[in-house]
Amino acid sequence: MATLPPRKNQTPTRICQTMKPHLTPLQTLLQMGFQKHRAEKALASTGNRGVQIASDWLLAHVNDAALDECAPREYIIYACPTGPFLQQLEEFWSKSRQMCGWNGAHNYVPHITLVSFFKAPDECSLQLSKALKQVVDMTGALLDRPIKLEPYMSQNFMGFFVAEDDANYLKRLALQYVKEVSNSIISDTYEQLDAIVACFPWCGAVSSGTRCIPRSSRSISLEPHVKSLHLTLAYQFPQAQFNALKSLVETLDASCASNWELRLYSRDPRLATKQVQKVVYPHNPHETDELELRIGDYIYLNSEGVDSSSDGWAEGISWLTGSTGHLPVNYTERTAESDAWTLHRVVQLSKSVASSLNSAEDIDIVDGRSISTEPEERQRELQQSAQHPEIIEGSSFEESEQSVEKYLRQTLQPCLELPSVQLLNSHNLTLQHNQHTPTIEITANMSSNSLSQNVDEIMVEPLAEQLPRPDDTLSVHSDHSHPHLQPNALDAEPSKNRKIYIMRHGERVDFTFGTWIPYCFNEFGNYMRKDLNMPKVLPHRRNSPEGWQNDSPLTNVGLYQARLTGEALLEANVQIDHVYCSPSYRCVQTCTSALEGLQLNGKHKIKLEPGLFEWMAWYPNGVPDWLSKKELTDSRYDIDLTYEPVQQATDLTAQLKESTEQFYMRNHEVLLQLLERTTGNLLVVAHATTLDTCSRQLTGGAARNTNELRQVIHKIPYCSLVTVEQLDGVWKLVEPDCLPVTHSKNPRFEWSALSTT
């Protein structure tokens, strides 16, 4: 066999060390084989943070239908407060949302608009960012005192107007920026692009191709916001909320507004007409038209589509991937539109003030290089980078998952609420962490290819000391099966007040594995297990396998979740006198496992109550074909065959167009009937909605509307437990007697991947 000839240029995946100082990120991406318009779009979308992040963005957006569209990004310039005044505003935002709900001001970070939204080609992104720093340097003096803000309140607007002298200062910045961009940015940018094309002719000429802008039309239309400069606190709110908002505004002290900075943001043009939702619960697609949801992602939705949705699903666009698909809206919650913007540059307007976002090194990096570093420091950086050939323009080739996390941290921080990691190395690269989260410091040798392979030490700041809970583990040798035999255990004093324990079912097979039925049943209708987390066997049912479509079983993890919860209730000495359950098979399984954990199996029969079932608007084809009581008892479930339910299953058939209010009222009235029929404590096992619908009105609240219900559901994971206690004749939500159960996602392992070359 012939041997391979020697390679002249051994650079299969990385740029040669000697070429690094001479290539810009755009040139590097072109050399990697990316098309020019895609490389420019990636760099603009990631704030010109470097090659690695841009290439990660391109790989994430392979299914983005707009990837090749000639749709320029939209840019805007804000003056944003920092320091104590920002803390006041953030607290005001939070309280106003809680008291009055969403209004237009909540859609953005606290700001004063200096240059309104303007469109610019992707290739101009870097120059737009550099111009912001140049403008501040040209205008000279920085602020050394608070900006004077004058409060203003009317029936449809509340905010602060900037006093004339300070407004003139900010307006000069805006006018100078417009002038700087208009005079130089276009010609400079295209001269650079023409030089790139000369080096990489396969990318196509600047003036050719459908995506390129003809020289005659190369211009950016931008206007300074020179009218009355103001910082908006609330607008687009109902008149009935005026007094509540007014009282909150009056608590703000604008005299401390001394720290300010300029920020250049951009947004995807598709976002201009959309509402932004933050993903708070992951979702794996079950059908081809569904959108995968990942924690940390944002979704662009049409507000009309959300409001008009009858089944809780809507079509959206992923910020992280650009993909379009349908998603369960209740797995997301509304957030500020500016959370999904890209932060390009931050420039301080105040003297001796550290940035509110990142370290100065992180913020002043544009195009992968520090653009505020002194020449001597810059030379030292180049010498250091020469020792690390795996680093390209400030970004290392890390594992894809780490790279995406790095992108989430650096591009939109602090908009994303992700755990923070502080990296300490010879370059003093630090990512500022959220002050409300425990500090995690990782000391690593950054000259290695992977961060995970070279961690020398991990130091975790200890959490605040807390008193042990009744269900906390006191000793590895403790016998939790008999807590009453432990003289040193913290025995919970049984409460004399009546309690209701409302529990959601455990993890479902269909939500975990997607379309599972066609793969788990053969042509004879026999069940075949395809994963260890699937049930070993399924009970016989008259309508199999179709009956499992809307009546999913639990996974084995779901059964374990329920048993853990039951064991925790046992350790807390919880007393259960009556057990009620939704007829859904997943709820019956959850209830049975919880009773096993409580050591009450055989002592309490399960009473099936159809009135506890989910919102019928989600079941347009009617009530699911549940397993009959005989089928359940044949499978050894301890069902109370004598129980007469408050509502029959046939009663639900007449409620297919049930409104949210009717749904709340149904569950509430069923619970009242159960309380009237019984004495002692109740265990109710049903659905995510049940935790709210069976406690909301009982504790004095009003039925929620559809949007509010969607917001609540995503906060109720599998086997969540809520406790309602009757105190002096009044029912109140109280802290549950046991801890919640939390676990991470475990993707499917494909062994054949190890045999591929």
mmCIF file of C-alpha atoms in Angstrom, residues 218-567:
data_model
loop_
_atom_site.group_PDB
_atom_site.id
_atom_site.type_symbol
_atom_site.label_atom_id
_atom_site.label_comp_id
_atom_site.label_asym_id
_atom_site.label_seq_id
_atom_site.Cartn_x
_atom_site.Cartn_y
_atom_site.Cartn_z
ATOM 1 C CA ARG A 218 -24.442 52.454 -0.440
ATOM 2 C CA SER A 219 -25.796 54.659 2.309
ATOM 3 C CA ILE A 220 -27.183 54.344 5.809
ATOM 4 C CA SER A 221 -30.152 56.465 6.757
ATOM 5 C CA LEU A 222 -30.018 57.304 10.463
ATOM 6 C CA GLU A 223 -31.459 60.139 12.485
ATOM 7 C CA PRO A 224 -30.569 61.411 15.955
ATOM 8 C CA HIS A 225 -33.352 61.427 18.516
ATOM 9 C CA VAL A 226 -33.131 65.142 19.229
ATOM 10 C CA LYS A 227 -36.629 65.810 20.493
ATOM 11 C CA SER A 228 -37.367 65.782 24.215
ATOM 12 C CA LEU A 229 -34.978 63.203 25.605
ATOM 13 C CA HIS A 230 -36.602 61.032 28.220
ATOM 14 C CA LEU A 231 -36.352 57.787 30.183
ATOM 15 C CA THR A 232 -39.664 55.937 30.026
ATOM 16 C CA LEU A 233 -40.974 54.242 33.159
ATOM 17 C CA ALA A 234 -44.431 53.131 31.986
ATOM 18 C CA TYR A 235 -46.705 53.578 28.986
ATOM 19 C CA GLN A 236 -49.501 51.691 27.206
ATOM 20 C CA PHE A 237 -51.096 50.914 30.555
ATOM 21 C CA PRO A 238 -54.829 50.930 31.478
ATOM 22 C CA GLN A 239 -56.009 54.100 33.130
ATOM 23 C CA ALA A 240 -57.093 52.082 36.171
ATOM 24 C CA GLN A 241 -53.433 51.386 36.936
ATOM 25 C CA PHE A 242 -52.449 55.057 37.085
ATOM 26 C CA ASN A 243 -52.559 55.466 40.867
ATOM 27 C CA ALA A 244 -50.640 52.265 41.577
ATOM 28 C CA LEU A 245 -47.917 53.159 39.078
ATOM 29 C CA LYS A 246 -47.798 56.741 40.322
ATOM 30 C CA SER A 247 -47.109 55.578 43.873
ATOM 31 C CA LEU A 248 -44.237 53.431 42.622
ATOM 32 C CA VAL A 249 -42.745 56.227 40.514
ATOM 33 C CA GLU A 250 -42.781 58.577 43.494
ATOM 34 C CA THR A 251 -40.419 56.238 45.363
ATOM 35 C CA LEU A 252 -37.657 56.681 42.749
ATOM 36 C CA ASP A 253 -34.744 59.004 43.561
ATOM 37 C CA ALA A 254 -33.218 60.345 40.334
ATOM 38 C CA SER A 255 -30.606 62.401 42.180
ATOM 39 C CA CYS A 256 -28.266 59.386 42.128
ATOM 40 C CA ALA A 257 -28.354 59.052 38.310
ATOM 41 C CA SER A 258 -24.620 59.745 38.025
ATOM 42 C CA ASN A 259 -23.378 56.673 36.129
ATOM 43 C CA TRP A 260 -24.171 56.395 32.420
ATOM 44 C CA GLU A 261 -22.875 54.569 29.370
ATOM 45 C CA LEU A 262 -23.547 54.463 25.641
ATOM 46 C CA ARG A 263 -24.648 51.155 24.151
ATOM 47 C CA LEU A 264 -24.949 50.077 20.549
ATOM 48 C CA TYR A 265 -27.517 47.302 20.087
ATOM 49 C CA SER A 266 -28.782 45.522 17.002
ATOM 50 C CA ARG A 267 -31.680 43.185 16.376
ATOM 51 C CA ASP A 268 -32.807 40.664 13.804
ATOM 52 C CA PRO A 269 -35.163 42.494 11.392
ATOM 53 C CA ARG A 270 -37.741 39.739 11.915
ATOM 54 C CA LEU A 271 -37.998 40.816 15.538
ATOM 55 C CA ALA A 272 -39.452 44.242 14.701
ATOM 56 C CA THR A 273 -43.048 42.943 14.580
ATOM 57 C CA LYS A 274 -42.740 40.120 17.091
ATOM 58 C CA GLN A 275 -43.217 39.524 20.788
ATOM 59 C CA VAL A 276 -40.291 37.907 22.601
ATOM 60 C CA GLN A 277 -40.775 34.902 24.857
ATOM 61 C CA LYS A 278 -38.053 33.362 27.019
ATOM 62 C CA VAL A 279 -37.833 29.562 27.072
ATOM 63 C CA VAL A 280 -38.274 28.351 30.623
ATOM 64 C CA TYR A 281 -39.004 24.672 29.991
ATOM 65 C CA PRO A 282 -37.292 22.417 27.421
ATOM 66 C CA HIS A 283 -39.283 20.674 24.702
ATOM 67 C CA ASN A 284 -38.217 17.951 22.285
ATOM 68 C CA PRO A 285 -40.202 17.990 19.021
ATOM 69 C CA HIS A 286 -42.740 15.217 18.630
ATOM 70 C CA GLU A 287 -43.649 16.151 15.040
ATOM 71 C CA THR A 288 -41.651 17.522 12.131
ATOM 72 C CA ASP A 289 -43.286 20.963 12.312
ATOM 73 C CA GLU A 290 -42.486 21.489 16.004
ATOM 74 C CA LEU A 291 -39.691 23.703 17.309
ATOM 75 C CA GLU A 292 -37.129 22.451 19.790
ATOM 76 C CA LEU A 293 -37.043 24.560 22.952
ATOM 77 C CA ARG A 294 -33.831 24.981 24.942
ATOM 78 C CA ILE A 295 -33.320 26.806 28.206
ATOM 79 C CA GLY A 296 -31.640 30.152 27.468
ATOM 80 C CA ASP A 297 -33.221 30.542 24.030
ATOM 81 C CA TYR A 298 -35.679 33.260 23.018
ATOM 82 C CA ILE A 299 -38.639 32.807 20.691
ATOM 83 C CA TYR A 300 -40.122 35.432 18.360
ATOM 84 C CA LEU A 301 -43.925 35.127 18.344
ATOM 85 C CA ASN A 302 -46.804 37.012 16.772
ATOM 86 C CA SER A 303 -48.813 38.374 19.692
ATOM 87 C CA GLU A 304 -52.014 37.908 17.671
ATOM 88 C CA GLY A 305 -51.201 34.242 17.162
ATOM 89 C CA VAL A 306 -50.632 33.762 20.884
ATOM 90 C CA ASP A 307 -53.918 35.425 21.821
ATOM 91 C CA SER A 308 -55.964 33.587 19.190
ATOM 92 C CA SER A 309 -54.483 30.133 19.836
ATOM 93 C CA SER A 310 -57.147 27.693 20.990
ATOM 94 C CA ASP A 311 -54.845 24.811 21.898
ATOM 95 C CA GLY A 312 -51.937 26.668 23.508
ATOM 96 C CA TRP A 313 -49.620 26.228 20.500
ATOM 97 C CA ALA A 314 -48.245 28.944 18.232
ATOM 98 C CA GLU A 315 -45.669 29.330 15.477
ATOM 99 C CA GLY A 316 -42.403 30.991 16.483
ATOM 100 C CA ILE A 317 -38.812 31.640 15.434
ATOM 101 C CA SER A 318 -35.851 30.582 17.583
ATOM 102 C CA TRP A 319 -33.307 33.303 18.377
ATOM 103 C CA LEU A 320 -30.631 30.674 18.924
ATOM 104 C CA THR A 321 -31.078 28.788 15.625
ATOM 105 C CA GLY A 322 -33.336 30.939 13.446
ATOM 106 C CA SER A 323 -35.531 27.880 12.850
ATOM 107 C CA THR A 324 -39.302 28.202 12.588
ATOM 108 C CA GLY A 325 -41.843 25.816 14.080
ATOM 109 C CA HIS A 326 -44.774 25.326 16.411
ATOM 110 C CA LEU A 327 -44.271 25.296 20.160
ATOM 111 C CA PRO A 328 -46.311 25.061 23.383
ATOM 112 C CA VAL A 329 -46.555 28.690 24.486
ATOM 113 C CA ASN A 330 -46.871 27.709 28.139
ATOM 114 C CA TYR A 331 -43.258 26.477 27.998
ATOM 115 C CA THR A 332 -42.191 30.108 27.576
ATOM 116 C CA GLU A 333 -42.822 33.402 29.323
ATOM 117 C CA ARG A 334 -42.843 36.924 27.993
ATOM 118 C CA THR A 335 -39.655 38.898 28.427
ATOM 119 C CA ALA A 336 -38.190 42.203 27.254
ATOM 120 C CA GLU A 337 -37.623 42.444 23.513
ATOM 121 C CA SER A 338 -34.177 43.893 24.189
ATOM 122 C CA ASP A 339 -33.169 40.575 25.795
ATOM 123 C CA ALA A 340 -32.972 39.134 22.266
ATOM 124 C CA TRP A 341 -30.842 41.968 20.888
ATOM 125 C CA THR A 342 -27.105 41.793 20.250
ATOM 126 C CA LEU A 343 -24.915 44.134 22.284
ATOM 127 C CA HIS A 344 -22.103 45.466 20.077
ATOM 128 C CA ARG A 345 -20.362 48.095 22.168
ATOM 129 C CA VAL A 346 -20.416 49.819 25.544
ATOM 130 C CA VAL A 347 -18.640 53.147 26.056
ATOM 131 C CA GLN A 348 -18.532 54.884 29.428
ATOM 132 C CA LEU A 349 -19.910 58.415 29.740
ATOM 133 C CA SER A 350 -19.049 58.802 33.428
ATOM 134 C CA LYS A 351 -15.625 59.323 34.961
ATOM 135 C CA SER A 352 -13.983 56.494 36.911
ATOM 136 C CA VAL A 353 -16.940 54.167 36.618
ATOM 137 C CA ALA A 354 -16.622 50.466 35.857
ATOM 138 C CA SER A 355 -18.966 49.035 33.271
ATOM 139 C CA SER A 356 -22.211 47.449 34.405
ATOM 140 C CA LEU A 357 -21.962 44.557 31.983
ATOM 141 C CA ASN A 358 -18.542 42.929 31.678
ATOM 142 C CA SER A 359 -14.930 43.656 32.307
ATOM 143 C CA ALA A 360 -13.451 46.394 30.165
ATOM 144 C CA GLU A 361 -11.522 43.816 28.227
ATOM 145 C CA ASP A 362 -14.639 41.892 27.303
ATOM 146 C CA ILE A 363 -16.644 44.959 26.338
ATOM 147 C CA ASP A 364 -14.006 46.688 24.269
ATOM 148 C CA ILE A 365 -13.373 43.666 22.103
ATOM 149 C CA VAL A 366 -14.557 44.249 18.556
ATOM 150 C CA ASP A 367 -13.704 41.982 15.672
ATOM 151 C CA GLY A 368 -11.962 39.693 18.131
ATOM 152 C CA ARG A 369 -9.402 42.322 19.209
ATOM 153 C CA SER A 370 -9.263 44.888 21.965
ATOM 154 C CA ILE A 371 -9.692 48.286 20.340
ATOM 155 C CA SER A 372 -8.928 50.332 23.433
ATOM 156 C CA THR A 373 -5.602 48.691 24.307
ATOM 157 C CA GLU A 374 -2.445 50.735 24.274
ATOM 158 C CA PRO A 375 0.132 49.811 21.586
ATOM 159 C CA GLU A 376 2.524 48.316 24.145
ATOM 160 C CA GLU A 377 -0.230 46.154 25.620
ATOM 161 C CA ARG A 378 -1.380 45.168 22.166
ATOM 162 C CA GLN A 379 2.136 44.008 21.279
ATOM 163 C CA ARG A 380 2.273 42.010 24.506
ATOM 164 C CA GLU A 381 -1.073 40.387 23.620
ATOM 165 C CA LEU A 382 0.264 39.352 20.223
ATOM 166 C CA GLN A 383 3.319 37.807 21.846
ATOM 167 C CA GLN A 384 1.124 35.912 24.274
ATOM 168 C CA SER A 385 -1.246 34.729 21.555
ATOM 169 C CA ALA A 386 1.716 33.431 19.550
ATOM 170 C CA GLN A 387 2.189 30.873 22.309
ATOM 171 C CA HIS A 388 -1.389 29.612 21.822
ATOM 172 C CA PRO A 389 -1.859 28.638 18.159
ATOM 173 C CA GLU A 390 -5.274 27.139 18.847
ATOM 174 C CA ILE A 391 -6.737 30.580 19.623
ATOM 175 C CA ILE A 392 -8.198 32.504 16.701
ATOM 176 C CA GLU A 393 -9.023 36.164 17.179
ATOM 177 C CA GLY A 394 -9.714 35.823 20.871
ATOM 178 C CA SER A 395 -11.814 32.650 20.674
ATOM 179 C CA SER A 396 -10.643 29.083 21.273
ATOM 180 C CA PHE A 397 -11.870 25.959 19.526
ATOM 181 C CA GLU A 398 -13.867 24.502 22.425
ATOM 182 C CA GLU A 399 -16.485 21.796 22.450
ATOM 183 C CA SER A 400 -19.598 23.008 20.632
ATOM 184 C CA GLU A 401 -21.700 23.022 23.796
ATOM 185 C CA GLN A 402 -19.147 25.186 25.618
ATOM 186 C CA SER A 403 -18.864 27.496 22.609
ATOM 187 C CA VAL A 404 -22.596 28.067 22.457
ATOM 188 C CA GLU A 405 -22.602 28.820 26.191
ATOM 189 C CA LYS A 406 -19.737 31.265 25.658
ATOM 190 C CA TYR A 407 -21.757 32.933 22.922
ATOM 191 C CA LEU A 408 -24.761 33.227 25.206
ATOM 192 C CA ARG A 409 -22.588 34.772 27.914
ATOM 193 C CA GLN A 410 -20.602 37.293 25.883
ATOM 194 C CA THR A 411 -23.047 38.399 23.205
ATOM 195 C CA LEU A 412 -26.141 39.219 25.217
ATOM 196 C CA GLN A 413 -24.954 39.301 28.817
ATOM 197 C CA PRO A 414 -26.492 40.383 31.136
ATOM 198 C CA CYS A 415 -29.788 39.825 29.333
ATOM 199 C CA LEU A 416 -29.517 36.038 29.628
ATOM 200 C CA GLU A 417 -30.066 34.683 33.116
ATOM 201 C CA LEU A 418 -27.445 31.931 32.933
ATOM 202 C CA PRO A 419 -25.168 30.763 35.767
ATOM 203 C CA SER A 420 -21.918 32.678 35.642
ATOM 204 C CA VAL A 421 -18.407 31.275 35.513
ATOM 205 C CA GLN A 422 -15.286 33.282 36.299
ATOM 206 C CA LEU A 423 -12.192 32.201 34.379
ATOM 207 C CA LEU A 424 -8.868 33.053 36.008
ATOM 208 C CA ASN A 425 -5.722 32.660 33.892
ATOM 209 C CA SER A 426 -2.566 34.417 32.844
ATOM 210 C CA HIS A 427 -4.574 36.754 30.627
ATOM 211 C CA ASN A 428 -6.909 37.775 33.498
ATOM 212 C CA LEU A 429 -9.939 36.952 31.373
ATOM 213 C CA THR A 430 -12.962 37.370 33.619
ATOM 214 C CA LEU A 431 -16.660 37.123 33.040
ATOM 215 C CA GLN A 432 -18.588 39.213 35.531
ATOM 216 C CA HIS A 433 -21.003 37.043 37.459
ATOM 217 C CA ASN A 434 -24.500 37.772 38.661
ATOM 218 C CA GLN A 435 -24.301 38.980 42.226
ATOM 219 C CA HIS A 436 -27.346 36.929 43.175
ATOM 220 C CA THR A 437 -25.782 33.566 42.270
ATOM 221 C CA PRO A 438 -23.084 31.590 44.086
ATOM 222 C CA THR A 439 -19.579 32.329 42.783
ATOM 223 C CA ILE A 440 -17.885 29.547 40.819
ATOM 224 C CA GLU A 441 -14.208 30.057 40.037
ATOM 225 C CA ILE A 442 -12.322 27.798 37.659
ATOM 226 C CA THR A 443 -8.537 28.003 37.451
ATOM 227 C CA ALA A 444 -7.369 26.508 34.188
ATOM 228 C CA ASN A 445 -4.451 26.327 31.802
ATOM 229 C CA MET A 446 -5.900 28.126 28.813
ATOM 230 C CA SER A 447 -3.212 26.908 26.453
ATOM 231 C CA SER A 448 -5.003 23.579 26.152
ATOM 232 C CA ASN A 449 -7.654 22.791 23.587
ATOM 233 C CA SER A 450 -10.483 22.069 25.980
ATOM 234 C CA LEU A 451 -11.406 23.849 29.164
ATOM 235 C CA SER A 452 -12.905 20.690 30.600
ATOM 236 C CA GLN A 453 -9.645 18.769 30.291
ATOM 237 C CA ASN A 454 -7.458 21.193 32.218
ATOM 238 C CA VAL A 455 -9.347 22.281 35.299
ATOM 239 C CA ASP A 456 -6.872 22.429 38.177
ATOM 240 C CA GLU A 457 -9.171 23.585 40.923
ATOM 241 C CA ILE A 458 -12.831 24.369 41.418
ATOM 242 C CA MET A 459 -13.802 26.589 44.300
ATOM 243 C CA VAL A 460 -17.494 26.910 45.091
ATOM 244 C CA GLU A 461 -18.628 29.531 47.527
ATOM 245 C CA PRO A 462 -20.687 27.748 50.222
ATOM 246 C CA LEU A 463 -24.370 28.524 50.364
ATOM 247 C CA ALA A 464 -25.824 30.256 53.370
ATOM 248 C CA GLU A 465 -26.311 27.871 56.291
ATOM 249 C CA GLN A 466 -29.901 26.694 56.612
ATOM 250 C CA LEU A 467 -31.692 24.701 59.273
ATOM 251 C CA PRO A 468 -32.345 21.093 58.260
ATOM 252 C CA ARG A 469 -35.776 20.204 56.910
ATOM 253 C CA PRO A 470 -37.730 17.197 58.201
ATOM 254 C CA ASP A 471 -36.928 15.325 54.993
ATOM 255 C CA ASP A 472 -33.257 16.323 54.776
ATOM 256 C CA THR A 473 -30.741 13.478 55.075
ATOM 257 C CA LEU A 474 -29.285 13.651 58.598
ATOM 258 C CA SER A 475 -26.791 10.822 58.192
ATOM 259 C CA VAL A 476 -25.739 8.387 55.522
ATOM 260 C CA HIS A 477 -26.580 5.662 58.052
ATOM 261 C CA SER A 478 -30.065 6.964 58.851
ATOM 262 C CA ASP A 479 -32.931 4.538 58.415
ATOM 263 C CA HIS A 480 -35.504 6.631 56.601
ATOM 264 C CA SER A 481 -37.980 3.821 56.299
ATOM 265 C CA HIS A 482 -38.811 4.126 60.022
ATOM 266 C CA PRO A 483 -38.273 7.747 61.085
ATOM 267 C CA HIS A 484 -40.282 7.259 64.257
ATOM 268 C CA LEU A 485 -37.582 4.870 65.518
ATOM 269 C CA GLN A 486 -34.864 7.523 65.234
ATOM 270 C CA PRO A 487 -34.483 9.331 68.551
ATOM 271 C CA ASN A 488 -32.307 12.051 66.979
ATOM 272 C CA ALA A 489 -34.489 12.692 63.927
ATOM 273 C CA LEU A 490 -36.268 16.002 63.541
ATOM 274 C CA ASP A 491 -39.794 14.677 63.862
ATOM 275 C CA ALA A 492 -42.380 16.993 62.377
ATOM 276 C CA GLU A 493 -45.233 17.681 64.730
ATOM 277 C CA PRO A 494 -48.434 16.551 63.031
ATOM 278 C CA SER A 495 -50.559 19.567 62.239
ATOM 279 C CA LYS A 496 -54.051 19.739 63.692
ATOM 280 C CA ASN A 497 -55.152 21.910 60.811
ATOM 281 C CA ARG A 498 -56.703 20.303 57.769
ATOM 282 C CA LYS A 499 -54.433 20.080 54.718
ATOM 283 C CA ILE A 500 -54.741 19.325 51.024
ATOM 284 C CA TYR A 501 -51.701 17.967 49.165
ATOM 285 C CA ILE A 502 -52.006 18.586 45.414
ATOM 286 C CA MET A 503 -49.461 16.789 43.237
ATOM 287 C CA ARG A 504 -48.648 16.722 39.533
ATOM 288 C CA HIS A 505 -47.957 13.395 37.821
ATOM 289 C CA GLY A 506 -44.436 12.233 36.959
ATOM 290 C CA GLU A 507 -42.478 12.199 33.700
ATOM 291 C CA ARG A 508 -44.519 11.077 30.665
ATOM 292 C CA VAL A 509 -43.403 8.659 27.975
ATOM 293 C CA ASP A 510 -44.819 10.724 25.092
ATOM 294 C CA PHE A 511 -43.216 13.993 26.197
ATOM 295 C CA THR A 512 -39.899 12.204 26.724
ATOM 296 C CA PHE A 513 -39.722 10.067 23.579
ATOM 297 C CA GLY A 514 -42.005 11.928 21.186
ATOM 298 C CA THR A 515 -43.849 9.775 18.658
ATOM 299 C CA TRP A 516 -43.320 6.464 20.447
ATOM 300 C CA ILE A 517 -46.369 4.331 19.622
ATOM 301 C CA PRO A 518 -45.462 3.319 16.017
ATOM 302 C CA TYR A 519 -42.041 2.115 17.191
ATOM 303 C CA CYS A 520 -43.124 0.306 20.342
ATOM 304 C CA PHE A 521 -45.990 -1.825 19.000
ATOM 305 C CA ASN A 522 -45.654 -4.538 16.377
ATOM 306 C CA GLU A 523 -48.197 -5.407 13.717
ATOM 307 C CA PHE A 524 -50.077 -7.571 16.219
ATOM 308 C CA GLY A 525 -50.416 -4.700 18.710
ATOM 309 C CA ASN A 526 -47.890 -6.141 21.161
ATOM 310 C CA TYR A 527 -45.831 -3.663 23.173
ATOM 311 C CA MET A 528 -42.042 -3.743 22.755
ATOM 312 C CA ARG A 529 -39.782 -1.777 25.102
ATOM 313 C CA LYS A 530 -37.213 0.368 23.239
ATOM 314 C CA ASP A 531 -35.449 2.148 26.096
ATOM 315 C CA LEU A 532 -34.668 1.447 29.746
ATOM 316 C CA ASN A 533 -36.737 4.481 30.728
ATOM 317 C CA MET A 534 -39.816 2.992 29.060
ATOM 318 C CA PRO A 535 -42.195 0.719 31.000
ATOM 319 C CA LYS A 536 -41.325 -2.972 30.999
ATOM 320 C CA VAL A 537 -44.949 -3.855 30.356
ATOM 321 C CA LEU A 538 -48.177 -1.997 29.738
ATOM 322 C CA PRO A 539 -51.611 -2.994 31.056
ATOM 323 C CA HIS A 540 -54.101 -4.503 28.659
ATOM 324 C CA ARG A 541 -56.616 -2.012 27.328
ATOM 325 C CA ARG A 542 -59.485 -2.481 24.942
ATOM 326 C CA ASN A 543 -58.278 0.202 22.526
ATOM 327 C CA SER A 544 -54.596 -0.547 22.085
ATOM 328 C CA PRO A 545 -52.307 0.934 20.932
ATOM 329 C CA GLU A 546 -54.430 3.929 19.844
ATOM 330 C CA GLY A 547 -55.702 4.490 23.384
ATOM 331 C CA TRP A 548 -52.207 5.401 24.558
ATOM 332 C CA GLN A 549 -52.107 8.420 22.228
ATOM 333 C CA ASN A 550 -53.932 10.721 24.665
ATOM 334 C CA ASP A 551 -53.402 8.641 27.802
ATOM 335 C CA SER A 552 -49.633 8.265 28.078
ATOM 336 C CA PRO A 553 -47.962 6.073 30.693
ATOM 337 C CA LEU A 554 -45.131 7.250 32.928
ATOM 338 C CA THR A 555 -41.472 6.593 32.292
ATOM 339 C CA ASN A 556 -39.534 4.657 34.908
ATOM 340 C CA VAL A 557 -37.993 7.954 35.970
ATOM 341 C CA GLY A 558 -41.534 9.275 36.461
ATOM 342 C CA LEU A 559 -42.381 6.352 38.736
ATOM 343 C CA TYR A 560 -39.217 6.998 40.736
ATOM 344 C CA GLN A 561 -40.029 10.721 41.020
ATOM 345 C CA ALA A 562 -43.408 9.869 42.520
ATOM 346 C CA ARG A 563 -41.975 7.316 44.942
ATOM 347 C CA LEU A 564 -39.298 9.797 46.104
ATOM 348 C CA THR A 565 -42.005 12.350 46.824
ATOM 349 C CA GLY A 566 -44.019 9.808 48.785
ATOM 350 C CA GLU A 567 -40.965 8.802 50.819
#
